[in-house]
XYZ file of C-alpha atoms in Angstrom:
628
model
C -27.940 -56.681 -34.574
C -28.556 -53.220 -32.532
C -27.318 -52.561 -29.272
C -29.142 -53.085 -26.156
C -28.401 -51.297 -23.414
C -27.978 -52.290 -19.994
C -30.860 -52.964 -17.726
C -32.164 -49.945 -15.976
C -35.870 -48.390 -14.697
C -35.305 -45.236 -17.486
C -35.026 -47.804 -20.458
C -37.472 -49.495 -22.206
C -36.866 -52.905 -23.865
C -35.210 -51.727 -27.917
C -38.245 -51.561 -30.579
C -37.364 -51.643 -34.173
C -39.729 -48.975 -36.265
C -39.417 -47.827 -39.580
C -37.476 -44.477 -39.947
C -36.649 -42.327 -43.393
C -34.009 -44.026 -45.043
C -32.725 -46.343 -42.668
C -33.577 -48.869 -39.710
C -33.299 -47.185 -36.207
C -34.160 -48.498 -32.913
C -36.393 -46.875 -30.260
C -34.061 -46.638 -26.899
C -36.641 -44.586 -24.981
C -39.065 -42.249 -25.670
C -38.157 -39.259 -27.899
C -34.395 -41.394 -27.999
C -33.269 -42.979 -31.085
C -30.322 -45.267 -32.723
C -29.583 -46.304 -36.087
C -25.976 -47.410 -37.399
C -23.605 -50.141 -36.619
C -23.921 -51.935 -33.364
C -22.232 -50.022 -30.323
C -19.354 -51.013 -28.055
C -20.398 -51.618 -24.572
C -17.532 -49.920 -23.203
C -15.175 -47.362 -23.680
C -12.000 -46.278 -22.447
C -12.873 -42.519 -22.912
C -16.111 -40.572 -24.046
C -15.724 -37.419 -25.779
C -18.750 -34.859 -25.591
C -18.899 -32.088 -28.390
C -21.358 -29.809 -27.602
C -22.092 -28.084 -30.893
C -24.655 -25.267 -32.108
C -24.138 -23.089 -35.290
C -20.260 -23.113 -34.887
C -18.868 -22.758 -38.550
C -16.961 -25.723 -39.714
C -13.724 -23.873 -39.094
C -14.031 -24.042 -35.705
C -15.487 -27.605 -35.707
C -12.843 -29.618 -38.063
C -9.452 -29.227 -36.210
C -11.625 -30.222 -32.933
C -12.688 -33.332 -35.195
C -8.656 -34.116 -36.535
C -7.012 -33.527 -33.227
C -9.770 -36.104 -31.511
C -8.448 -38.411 -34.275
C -5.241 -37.374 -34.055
C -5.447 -38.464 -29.966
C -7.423 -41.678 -30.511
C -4.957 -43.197 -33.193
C -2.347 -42.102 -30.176
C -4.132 -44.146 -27.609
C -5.203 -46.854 -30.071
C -1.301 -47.771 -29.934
C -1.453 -47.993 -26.027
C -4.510 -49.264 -26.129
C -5.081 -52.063 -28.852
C -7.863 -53.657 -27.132
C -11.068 -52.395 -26.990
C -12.222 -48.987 -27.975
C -9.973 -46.057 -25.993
C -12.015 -43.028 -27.789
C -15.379 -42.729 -28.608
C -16.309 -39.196 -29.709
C -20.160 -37.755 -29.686
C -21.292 -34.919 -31.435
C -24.234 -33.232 -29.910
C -26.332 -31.057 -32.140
C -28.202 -28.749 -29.715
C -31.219 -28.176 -32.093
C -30.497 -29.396 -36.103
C -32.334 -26.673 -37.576
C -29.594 -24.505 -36.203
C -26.374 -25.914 -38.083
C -24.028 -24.085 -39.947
C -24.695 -24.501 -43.594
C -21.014 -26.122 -43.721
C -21.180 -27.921 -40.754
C -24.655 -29.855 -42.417
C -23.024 -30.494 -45.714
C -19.553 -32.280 -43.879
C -22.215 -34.339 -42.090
C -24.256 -35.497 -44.601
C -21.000 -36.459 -46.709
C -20.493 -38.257 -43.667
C -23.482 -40.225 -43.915
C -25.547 -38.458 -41.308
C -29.284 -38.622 -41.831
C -30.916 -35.036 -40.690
C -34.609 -36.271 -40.167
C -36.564 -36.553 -36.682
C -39.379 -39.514 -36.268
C -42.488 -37.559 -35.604
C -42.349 -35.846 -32.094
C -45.108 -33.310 -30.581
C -43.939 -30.164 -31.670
C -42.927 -28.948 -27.738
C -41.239 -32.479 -27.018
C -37.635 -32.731 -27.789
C -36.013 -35.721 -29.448
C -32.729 -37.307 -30.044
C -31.798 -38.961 -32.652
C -27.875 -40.659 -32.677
C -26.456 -42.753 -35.177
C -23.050 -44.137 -35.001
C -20.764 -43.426 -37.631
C -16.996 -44.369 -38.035
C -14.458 -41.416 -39.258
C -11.031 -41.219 -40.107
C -8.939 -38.691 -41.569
C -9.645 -40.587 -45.206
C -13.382 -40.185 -44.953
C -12.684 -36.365 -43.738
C -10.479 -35.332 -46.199
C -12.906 -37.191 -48.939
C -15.408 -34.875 -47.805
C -14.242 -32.244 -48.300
C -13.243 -32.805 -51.247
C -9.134 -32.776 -50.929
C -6.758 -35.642 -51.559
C -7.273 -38.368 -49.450
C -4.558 -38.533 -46.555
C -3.642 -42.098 -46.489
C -4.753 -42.550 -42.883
C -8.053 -44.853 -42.850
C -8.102 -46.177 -39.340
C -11.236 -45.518 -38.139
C -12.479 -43.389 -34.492
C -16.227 -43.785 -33.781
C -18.467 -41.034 -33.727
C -21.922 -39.984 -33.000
C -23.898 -37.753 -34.067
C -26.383 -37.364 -31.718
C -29.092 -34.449 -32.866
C -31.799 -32.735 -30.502
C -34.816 -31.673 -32.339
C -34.916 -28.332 -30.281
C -32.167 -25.911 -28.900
C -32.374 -26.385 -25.306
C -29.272 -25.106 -24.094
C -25.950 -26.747 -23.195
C -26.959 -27.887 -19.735
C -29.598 -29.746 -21.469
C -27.140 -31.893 -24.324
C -25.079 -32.311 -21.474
C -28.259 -34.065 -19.417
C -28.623 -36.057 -22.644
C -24.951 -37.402 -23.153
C -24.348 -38.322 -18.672
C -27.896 -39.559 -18.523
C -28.859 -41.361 -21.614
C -25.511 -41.780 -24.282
C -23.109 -42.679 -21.414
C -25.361 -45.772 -20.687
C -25.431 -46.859 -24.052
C -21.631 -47.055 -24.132
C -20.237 -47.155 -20.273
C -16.811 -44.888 -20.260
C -14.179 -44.976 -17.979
C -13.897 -41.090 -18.352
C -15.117 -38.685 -19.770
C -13.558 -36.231 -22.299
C -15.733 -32.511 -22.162
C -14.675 -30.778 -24.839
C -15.824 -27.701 -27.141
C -15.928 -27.321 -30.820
C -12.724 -25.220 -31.513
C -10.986 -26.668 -28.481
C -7.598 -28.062 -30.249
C -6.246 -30.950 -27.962
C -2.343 -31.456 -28.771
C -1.785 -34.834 -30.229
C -0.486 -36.265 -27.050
C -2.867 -34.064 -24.490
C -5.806 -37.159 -23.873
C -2.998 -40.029 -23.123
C -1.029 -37.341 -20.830
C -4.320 -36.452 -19.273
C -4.996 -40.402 -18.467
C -1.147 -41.147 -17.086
C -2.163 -37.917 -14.525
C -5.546 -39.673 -13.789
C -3.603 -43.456 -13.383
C -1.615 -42.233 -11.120
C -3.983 -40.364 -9.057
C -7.151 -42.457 -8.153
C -9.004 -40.014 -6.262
C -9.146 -37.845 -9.045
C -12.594 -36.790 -9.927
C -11.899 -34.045 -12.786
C -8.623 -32.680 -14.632
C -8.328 -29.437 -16.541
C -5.715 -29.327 -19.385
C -3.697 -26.342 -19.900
C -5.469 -24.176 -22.226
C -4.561 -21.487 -24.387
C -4.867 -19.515 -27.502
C -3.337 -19.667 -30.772
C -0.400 -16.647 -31.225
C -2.332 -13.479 -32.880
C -0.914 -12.621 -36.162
C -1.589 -8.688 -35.751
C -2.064 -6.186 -32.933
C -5.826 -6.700 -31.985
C -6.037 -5.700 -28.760
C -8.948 -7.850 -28.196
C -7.441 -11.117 -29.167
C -3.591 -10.114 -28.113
C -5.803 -9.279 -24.374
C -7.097 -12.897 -24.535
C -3.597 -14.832 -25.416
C -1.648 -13.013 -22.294
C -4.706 -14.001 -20.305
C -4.995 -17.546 -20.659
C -1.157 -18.247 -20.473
C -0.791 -15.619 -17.744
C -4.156 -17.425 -15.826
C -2.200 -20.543 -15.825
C 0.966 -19.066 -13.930
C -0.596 -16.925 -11.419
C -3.927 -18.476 -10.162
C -4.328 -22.158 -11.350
C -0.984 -23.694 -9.656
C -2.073 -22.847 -6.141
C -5.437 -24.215 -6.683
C -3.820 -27.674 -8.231
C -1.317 -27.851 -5.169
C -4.148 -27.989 -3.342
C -6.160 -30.272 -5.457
C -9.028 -28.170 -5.896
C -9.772 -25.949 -9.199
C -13.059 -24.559 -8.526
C -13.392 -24.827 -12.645
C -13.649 -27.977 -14.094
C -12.965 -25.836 -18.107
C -15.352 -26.615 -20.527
C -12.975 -26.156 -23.266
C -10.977 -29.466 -22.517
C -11.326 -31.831 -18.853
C -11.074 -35.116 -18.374
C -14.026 -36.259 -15.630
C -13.802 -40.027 -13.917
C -17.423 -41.373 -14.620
C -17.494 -43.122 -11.486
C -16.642 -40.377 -9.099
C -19.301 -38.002 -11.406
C -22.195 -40.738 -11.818
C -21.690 -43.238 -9.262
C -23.147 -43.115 -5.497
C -24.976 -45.019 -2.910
C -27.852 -42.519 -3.139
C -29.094 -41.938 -6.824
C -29.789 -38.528 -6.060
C -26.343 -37.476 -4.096
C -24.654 -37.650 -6.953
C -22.589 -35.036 -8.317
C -23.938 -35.191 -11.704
C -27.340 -35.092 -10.563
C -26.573 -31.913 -8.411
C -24.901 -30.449 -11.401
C -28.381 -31.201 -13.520
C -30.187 -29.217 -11.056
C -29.453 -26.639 -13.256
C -32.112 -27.247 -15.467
C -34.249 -26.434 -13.138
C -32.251 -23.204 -11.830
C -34.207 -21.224 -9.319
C -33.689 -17.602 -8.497
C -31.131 -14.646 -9.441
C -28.089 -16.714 -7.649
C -28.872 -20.218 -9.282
C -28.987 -18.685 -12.546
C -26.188 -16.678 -13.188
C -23.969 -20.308 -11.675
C -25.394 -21.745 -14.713
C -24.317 -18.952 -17.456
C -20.951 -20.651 -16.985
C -21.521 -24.402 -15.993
C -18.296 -24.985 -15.884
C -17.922 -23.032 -12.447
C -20.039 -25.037 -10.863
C -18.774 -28.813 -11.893
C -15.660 -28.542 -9.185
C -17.304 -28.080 -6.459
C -19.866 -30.350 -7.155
C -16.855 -32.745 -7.218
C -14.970 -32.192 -4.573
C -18.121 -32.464 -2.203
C -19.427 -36.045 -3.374
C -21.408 -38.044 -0.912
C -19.373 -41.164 -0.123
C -15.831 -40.345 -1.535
C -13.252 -38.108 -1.221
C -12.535 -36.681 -5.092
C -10.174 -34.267 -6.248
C -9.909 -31.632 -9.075
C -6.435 -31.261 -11.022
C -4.802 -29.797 -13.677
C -2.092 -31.025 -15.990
C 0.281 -28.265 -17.358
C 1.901 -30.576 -19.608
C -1.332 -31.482 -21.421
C -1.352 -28.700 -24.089
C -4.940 -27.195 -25.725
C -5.779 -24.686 -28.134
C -8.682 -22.868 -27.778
C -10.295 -20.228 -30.326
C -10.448 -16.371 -28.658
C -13.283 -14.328 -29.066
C -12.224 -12.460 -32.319
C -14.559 -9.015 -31.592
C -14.782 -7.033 -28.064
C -18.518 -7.663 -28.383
C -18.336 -11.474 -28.073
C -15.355 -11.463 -25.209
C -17.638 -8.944 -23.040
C -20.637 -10.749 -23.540
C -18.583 -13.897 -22.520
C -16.729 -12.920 -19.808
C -20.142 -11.215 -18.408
C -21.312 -14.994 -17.859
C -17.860 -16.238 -16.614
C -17.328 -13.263 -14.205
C -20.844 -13.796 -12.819
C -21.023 -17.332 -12.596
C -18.058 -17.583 -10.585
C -19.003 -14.567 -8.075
C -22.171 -16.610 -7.536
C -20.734 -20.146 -7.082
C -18.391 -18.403 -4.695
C -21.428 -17.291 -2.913
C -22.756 -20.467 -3.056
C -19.877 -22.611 -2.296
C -19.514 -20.169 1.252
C -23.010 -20.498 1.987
C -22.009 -24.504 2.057
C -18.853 -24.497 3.788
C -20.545 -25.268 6.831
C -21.912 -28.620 5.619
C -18.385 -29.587 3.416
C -16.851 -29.114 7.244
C -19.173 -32.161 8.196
C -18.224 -34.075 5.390
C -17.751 -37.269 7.011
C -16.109 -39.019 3.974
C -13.926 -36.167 3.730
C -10.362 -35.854 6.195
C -9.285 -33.366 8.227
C -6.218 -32.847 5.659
C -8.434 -32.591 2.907
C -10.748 -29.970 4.621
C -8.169 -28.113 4.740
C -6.904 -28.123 1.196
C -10.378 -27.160 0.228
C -10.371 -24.366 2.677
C -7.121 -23.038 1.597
C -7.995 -22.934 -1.802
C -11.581 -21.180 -0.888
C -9.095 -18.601 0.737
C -6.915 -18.357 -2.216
C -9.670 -17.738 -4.637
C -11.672 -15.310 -2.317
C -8.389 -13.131 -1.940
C -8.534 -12.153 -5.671
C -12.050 -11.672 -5.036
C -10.919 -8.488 -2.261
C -8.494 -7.022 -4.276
C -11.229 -6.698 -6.986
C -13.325 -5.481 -4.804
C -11.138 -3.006 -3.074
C -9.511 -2.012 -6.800
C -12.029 1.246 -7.556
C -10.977 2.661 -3.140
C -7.428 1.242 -3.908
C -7.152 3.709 -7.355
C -8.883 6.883 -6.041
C -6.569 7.081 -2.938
C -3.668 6.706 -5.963
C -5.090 9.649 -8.164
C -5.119 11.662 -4.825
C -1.494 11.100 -3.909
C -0.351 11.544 -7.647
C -2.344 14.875 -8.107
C -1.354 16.183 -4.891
C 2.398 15.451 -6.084
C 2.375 16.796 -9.608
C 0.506 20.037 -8.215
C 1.917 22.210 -5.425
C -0.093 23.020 -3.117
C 0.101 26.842 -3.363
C -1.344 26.412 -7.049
C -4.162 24.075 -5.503
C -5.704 27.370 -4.777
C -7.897 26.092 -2.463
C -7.563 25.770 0.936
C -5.015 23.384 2.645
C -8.364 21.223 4.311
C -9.538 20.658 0.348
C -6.355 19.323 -1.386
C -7.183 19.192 -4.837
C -6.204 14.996 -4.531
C -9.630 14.734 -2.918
C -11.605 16.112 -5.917
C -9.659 13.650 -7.872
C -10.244 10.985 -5.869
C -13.869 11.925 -6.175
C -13.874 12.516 -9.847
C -12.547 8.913 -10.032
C -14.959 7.811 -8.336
C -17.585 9.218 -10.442
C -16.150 7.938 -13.307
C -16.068 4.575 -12.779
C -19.652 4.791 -11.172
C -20.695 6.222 -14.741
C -19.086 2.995 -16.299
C -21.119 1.402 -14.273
C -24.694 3.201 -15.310
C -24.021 2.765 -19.036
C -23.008 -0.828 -18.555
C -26.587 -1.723 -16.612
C -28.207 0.846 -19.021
C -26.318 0.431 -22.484
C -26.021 -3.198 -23.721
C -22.660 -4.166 -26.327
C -24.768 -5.985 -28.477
C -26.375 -2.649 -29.826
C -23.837 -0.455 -32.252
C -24.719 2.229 -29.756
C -23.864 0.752 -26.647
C -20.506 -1.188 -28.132
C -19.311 2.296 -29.484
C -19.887 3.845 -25.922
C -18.380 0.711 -24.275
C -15.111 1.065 -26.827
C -14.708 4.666 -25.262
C -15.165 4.020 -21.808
C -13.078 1.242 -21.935
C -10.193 3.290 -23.927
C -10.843 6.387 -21.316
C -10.559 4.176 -18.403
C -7.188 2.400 -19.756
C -5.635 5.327 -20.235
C -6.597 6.879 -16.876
C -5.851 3.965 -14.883
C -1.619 3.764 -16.992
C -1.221 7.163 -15.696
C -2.255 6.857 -12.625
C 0.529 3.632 -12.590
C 3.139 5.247 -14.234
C 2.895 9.068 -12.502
C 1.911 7.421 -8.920
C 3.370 5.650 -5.860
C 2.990 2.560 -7.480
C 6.013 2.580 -10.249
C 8.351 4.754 -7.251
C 7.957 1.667 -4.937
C 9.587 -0.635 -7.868
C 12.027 2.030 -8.600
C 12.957 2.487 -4.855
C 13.529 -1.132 -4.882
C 15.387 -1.864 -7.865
C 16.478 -5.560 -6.623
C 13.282 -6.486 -5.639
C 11.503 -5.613 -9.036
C 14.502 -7.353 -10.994
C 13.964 -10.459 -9.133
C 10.386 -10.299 -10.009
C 10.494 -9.848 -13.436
C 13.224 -12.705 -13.336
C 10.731 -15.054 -11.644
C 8.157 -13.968 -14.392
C 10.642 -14.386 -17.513
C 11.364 -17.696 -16.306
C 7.919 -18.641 -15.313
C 6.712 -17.835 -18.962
C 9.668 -19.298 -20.670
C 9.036 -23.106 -19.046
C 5.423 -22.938 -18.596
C 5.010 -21.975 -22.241
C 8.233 -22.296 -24.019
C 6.555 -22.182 -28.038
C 5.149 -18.581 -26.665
C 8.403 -17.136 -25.412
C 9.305 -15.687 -28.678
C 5.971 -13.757 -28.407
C 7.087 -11.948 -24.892
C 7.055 -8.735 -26.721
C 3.114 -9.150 -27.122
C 2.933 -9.688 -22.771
C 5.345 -6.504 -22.251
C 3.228 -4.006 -25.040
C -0.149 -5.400 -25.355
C -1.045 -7.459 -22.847
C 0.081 -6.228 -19.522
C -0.988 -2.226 -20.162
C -4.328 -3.775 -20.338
C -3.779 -6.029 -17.553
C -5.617 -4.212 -15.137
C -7.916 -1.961 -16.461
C -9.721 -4.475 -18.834
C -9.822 -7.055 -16.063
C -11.628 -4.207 -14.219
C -13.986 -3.026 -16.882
C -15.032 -6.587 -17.245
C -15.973 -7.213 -14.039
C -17.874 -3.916 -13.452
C -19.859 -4.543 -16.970
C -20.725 -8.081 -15.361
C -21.783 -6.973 -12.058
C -23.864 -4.529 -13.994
C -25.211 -7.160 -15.847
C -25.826 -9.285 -13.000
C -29.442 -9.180 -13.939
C -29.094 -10.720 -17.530
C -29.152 -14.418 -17.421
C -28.774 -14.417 -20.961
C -26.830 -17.447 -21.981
C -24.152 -17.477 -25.082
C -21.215 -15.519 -26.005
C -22.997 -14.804 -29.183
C -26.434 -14.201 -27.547
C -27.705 -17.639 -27.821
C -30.315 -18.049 -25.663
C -32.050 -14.517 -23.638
C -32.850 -15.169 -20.092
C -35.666 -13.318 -18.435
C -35.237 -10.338 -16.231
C -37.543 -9.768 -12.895
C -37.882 -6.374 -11.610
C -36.684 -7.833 -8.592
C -33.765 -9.359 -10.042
C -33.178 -5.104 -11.177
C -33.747 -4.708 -7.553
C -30.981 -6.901 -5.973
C -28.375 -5.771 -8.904
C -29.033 -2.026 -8.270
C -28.287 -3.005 -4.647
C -24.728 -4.737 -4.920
C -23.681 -1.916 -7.178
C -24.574 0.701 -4.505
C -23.059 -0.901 -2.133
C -19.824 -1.328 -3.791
C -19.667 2.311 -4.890
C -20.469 3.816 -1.417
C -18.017 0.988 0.511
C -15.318 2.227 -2.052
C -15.954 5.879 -1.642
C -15.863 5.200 2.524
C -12.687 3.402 1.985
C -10.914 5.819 -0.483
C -11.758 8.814 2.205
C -11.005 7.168 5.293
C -7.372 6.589 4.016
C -7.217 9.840 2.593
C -7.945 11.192 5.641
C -5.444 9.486 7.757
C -2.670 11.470 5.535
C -0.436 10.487 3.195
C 2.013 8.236 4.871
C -0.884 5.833 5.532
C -2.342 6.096 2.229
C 1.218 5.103 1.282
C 1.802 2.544 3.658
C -1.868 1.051 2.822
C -1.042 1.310 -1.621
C 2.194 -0.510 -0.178
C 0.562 -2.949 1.528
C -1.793 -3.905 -1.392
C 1.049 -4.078 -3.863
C 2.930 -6.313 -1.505
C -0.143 -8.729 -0.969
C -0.369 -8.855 -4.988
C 2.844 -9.134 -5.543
C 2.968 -12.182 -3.048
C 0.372 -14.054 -4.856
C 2.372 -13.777 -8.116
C 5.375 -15.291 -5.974
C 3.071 -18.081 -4.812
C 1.497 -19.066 -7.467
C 4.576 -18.370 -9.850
C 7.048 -20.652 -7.263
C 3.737 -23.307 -7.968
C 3.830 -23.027 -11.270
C 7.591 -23.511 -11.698
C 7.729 -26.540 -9.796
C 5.008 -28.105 -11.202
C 7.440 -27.732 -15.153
C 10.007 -30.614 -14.655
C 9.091 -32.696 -18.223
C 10.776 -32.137 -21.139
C 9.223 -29.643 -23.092
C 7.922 -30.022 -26.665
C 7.823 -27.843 -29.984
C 4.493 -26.306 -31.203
C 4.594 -28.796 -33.991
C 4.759 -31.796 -32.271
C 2.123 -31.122 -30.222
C -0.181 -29.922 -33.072
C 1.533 -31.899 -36.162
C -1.284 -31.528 -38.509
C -1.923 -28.171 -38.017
C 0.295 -26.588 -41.015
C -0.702 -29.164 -43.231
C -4.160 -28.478 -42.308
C -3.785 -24.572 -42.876
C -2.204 -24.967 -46.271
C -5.247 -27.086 -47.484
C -8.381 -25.442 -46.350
């Protein structure tokens, strides 16, 4: 007996029709089933969005979902607490590997005839356990045959993420009804107690429309900048912005990588087409330069989409103690092209989300308390925004003061109205706007243009260190010994409960992380906004997006203007003399500093459970390692 779903204007009545090598059932058009019947309901809903990742990145995703399930299964006898679907955004594009695990699996890899533009979707319902994985591939079998349900639903065509995503909230989640729903990426490693920890959060907070687990990247083993950059990041991310967005129950990401989404706050509503799911989908329909780049990272645009439902007031949350893994980018290439997409798509949404403040401050469902969280947390976000933005002004008016200090000025040779800190500031200046030109000229993904990029980012590390370590900015912590002690205290401690299994790896923060800190944060952004253009989607150039020369237009504009408003700012506080410039360095490294404080104090109080060991969160990983 097949399932039939429940009663609704997009379904048709179930047909039975032949189908190669099995009997499958016609849901809609272009939609198909085959397998064992389906539960009507589920506790949880796991979406795997999956192209031509390798099945390295794909099988700890697939034992740590297992791994959760049995976990739940305990807490959970009744009824079905984890059904997992694996969406295959176009089949013709799996990973070799990937196919073979699948069809030892007992997938089926053939379409019912479809016009050649139309896309189809075929899912069948398979059970797996860690038996029927390991018997697969061909190792000993573990012992462990309880059974998680999967599907394995495959799109004819590669239509983009958005797209499998319009699939699973419009289609698969009214096959089987969740009560949340688990987004999650292949290579995203959920700790084996990270889904239950995420549901206690959501039990006990009702008006929770989306939580974000705490995610982070496995230890490096060597001295890769690139992937010892990305470790510091994520933990460092999670100390210093994150908490002050959670006190104030709104993250304006909703993290692809691992969230946990109530399906009635996302898919529910008076008004079909108020919903925020159905906002979200607009997205496949993205018009203009703005829309676009939201979408490179769709992420970015789920929280806000949440916290502004119709009829409801929802939050956004994050749980520190619910631990993921997520795979780095392992080449600069890849983390460029990927943080091009999430540095755009979050300076647009915040663009975006201001243009609708006015409206949100209507909200009628929507109390004057929790206007205010949502402003506060708007402010919060749009502060790091400034300091960005005043970073290039901020660093020539440092390489003036530090030049003018390490050379007298009776070897400046010129005369006292042209200090030779001016030409420096200038010369800064010039070199960041040439970063700029070979970012929106030179791409990374040609050998060319990632050799150039390599240098400029190198030069530009280097340059910016000095300027640190020679400048104002180190004498103000040395002037104020107790103050800087009690910092790095607060940040010691910070790191050490927030993320006690990386404490041991501290070393990696004080050498490799943090002299990197700010100028590759920089060098991202400025590659983005000169990129601002490129729709492109995919960290490994998945899908290209078109360019319009007025797209060109409106990206040569923000760059000019960002140049020439940090040249005006550099030499109007040159020119007030150098106790200003001083007092004005000061005053930015104060306001910084404070937002560490903040969001540190957050963070700290947010740590009172007991911490865990690495291998109890993850306590198949070493056996895992050992055997592939």
């Amino acid at each position: 007996m097949r399932h039939t779903p429940p009663a609704s204007r997009e379904y048709t009545p179930p047909v039975p029709v032949p189908y190669p090598g099995r009997t499958a059932t016609c849901i809609r058009q272009n939609m198909w089933l085959s397998g064992p019947e389906l539960p009507l309901r589920s506790h949880v809903t796991a979406c795997i969005t999956l192209y031509n990742e390798p099945l390295r990145v794909l099988l700890p995703t697939l034992i740590s979902l297992i791994e959760n399930h049995h976990h739940m299964k305990t807490r959970r006898p009744a009824g079905e607490p984890l059904v997992s679907c694996l969406l295959i955004d176009g089949e013709a594009h799996l990973h070799p590997e990937v196919r073979a695990l699948l069809l030892a699996l007992g997938w089926t890899p053939s379409f019912p005839a479809a016009p050649s533009d139309d896309n189809s979707v075929h899912i069948q319902h398979l059970s797996l356990s860690l038996d029927t994985l390991h018997t697969a591939l061909n190792l000993p079998a573990d012992g462990d045959a309880r059974p998680m349900p999967l599907l394995i639903a495959a799109k004819q065509h590669n239509r983009g993420k958005l797209d499998s995503h319009a699939w699973f909230f419009r289609h698969i989640c009214r096959l089987i009804t969740p009560d949340y729903i688990l987004q999650i990426d292949a290579g995203s490693i959920p700790a084996a107690n990270c889904l239950p920890l995420l549901l206690d959060h959501m039990a006990l907070r009702p008006d929770c429309g989306a939580l974000a687990a705490r995610i982070v990247t496995r230890p490096p083993s060597g001295l890769n900048p690139v992937t010892n950059w990305q470790y510091g990041d994520f933990i460092w991310e999670k100390i210093t912005d994150w908490p002050v967005s959670n006190l104030l129950r709104y993250m304006e990401v909703v993290p692809g990588q691992c969230s946990l989404i109530r399906y009635s706050t996302f898919c529910s509503s008076h008004d079909a087409v108020a919903t925020p799911m159905h906002r979200y989908l607009r997205g496949l329909a993205a018009q203009g330069l703005l829309e676009r780049n939201q979408f490179l990272a769709e992420d970015r645009v789920l929280g806000f989409e949440i916290v502004n439902a119709p009829h409801h007031q929802a939050t956004t949350e994050y749980e520190p103690n619910a631990v993921l893994e997520t795979d780095p980018c392992p080449t600069f290439a890849e983390l460029v092209r990927q943080r091009r997409r999430w540095i755009n798509s979050t300076l647009a949404v915040r663009i975006a989300t201001l243009s609708a403040l006015p409206a949100l401050l209507r909200h009628a469902a929507l109390s004057p308390m929790r206007k205010l969280e949502i402003l506060l947390s708007m402010l919060w976000n749009y502060s790091q925004l400034l300091t960005l933005f005043v970073f290039p002004a901020l660093m020539a008016v440092i390489c003036s003061l530090t030049v003018n200090r390490l050379v007298p000025a009776s070897m400046n040779g010129l005369p006292a109205s042209q200090p030779l800190g001016s030409f420096a500031a200038g010369g800064f200046i010039l070199f960041w706007a040439g970063i700029l030109l070979c970012s929106r000229i030179y791409s990374v993904s040609s050998p060319w243009g990632l050799r150039l990029h390599r240098l400029l980012a190198s030069l530009l590390a280097v340059t910016i260190n000095l300027l640190l370590v020679t400048g104002p900015v180190l004498q103000l912590f040395w002037h104020y010994p107790g103050g800087s002690l009690s910092l790095l205290a607060l940040v010691l401690l910070a790191v050490a409960l927030h993320s006690p299994d990386h404490f041991h790896n501290l070393w990696r923060f004080i050498l490799l992380y943090f002299p990197l800190f700010t100028s590759f944060s920089f060098y991202l952004t400025s590659y983005a906004l000169a990129n601002f253009s490129d729709t492109s989607w995919g960290t490994k150039g998945l899908l290209h997006g078109k360019t319009t020369r007025r797209w060109s237009m409106i990206r040569d504009g923000m760059l000019i203007f960002w140049v020439v408003a940090a040249s005006i700012m550099a030499a109007w506080v040159i020119a007030l003399g150098e106790q200003a410039a001083v007092a004005v360095i000061t005053g930015m490294v104060i306001f910084t500093l404070a937002r560490y404080v903040v969001a540190i104090l957050c963070s700290v109080s947010a740590l009172f459970r007991k911490p865990i060991t690495f291998a109890e969160r993850f306590p198949w990983r070493h056996r895992l390692d050992g055997e592939l």
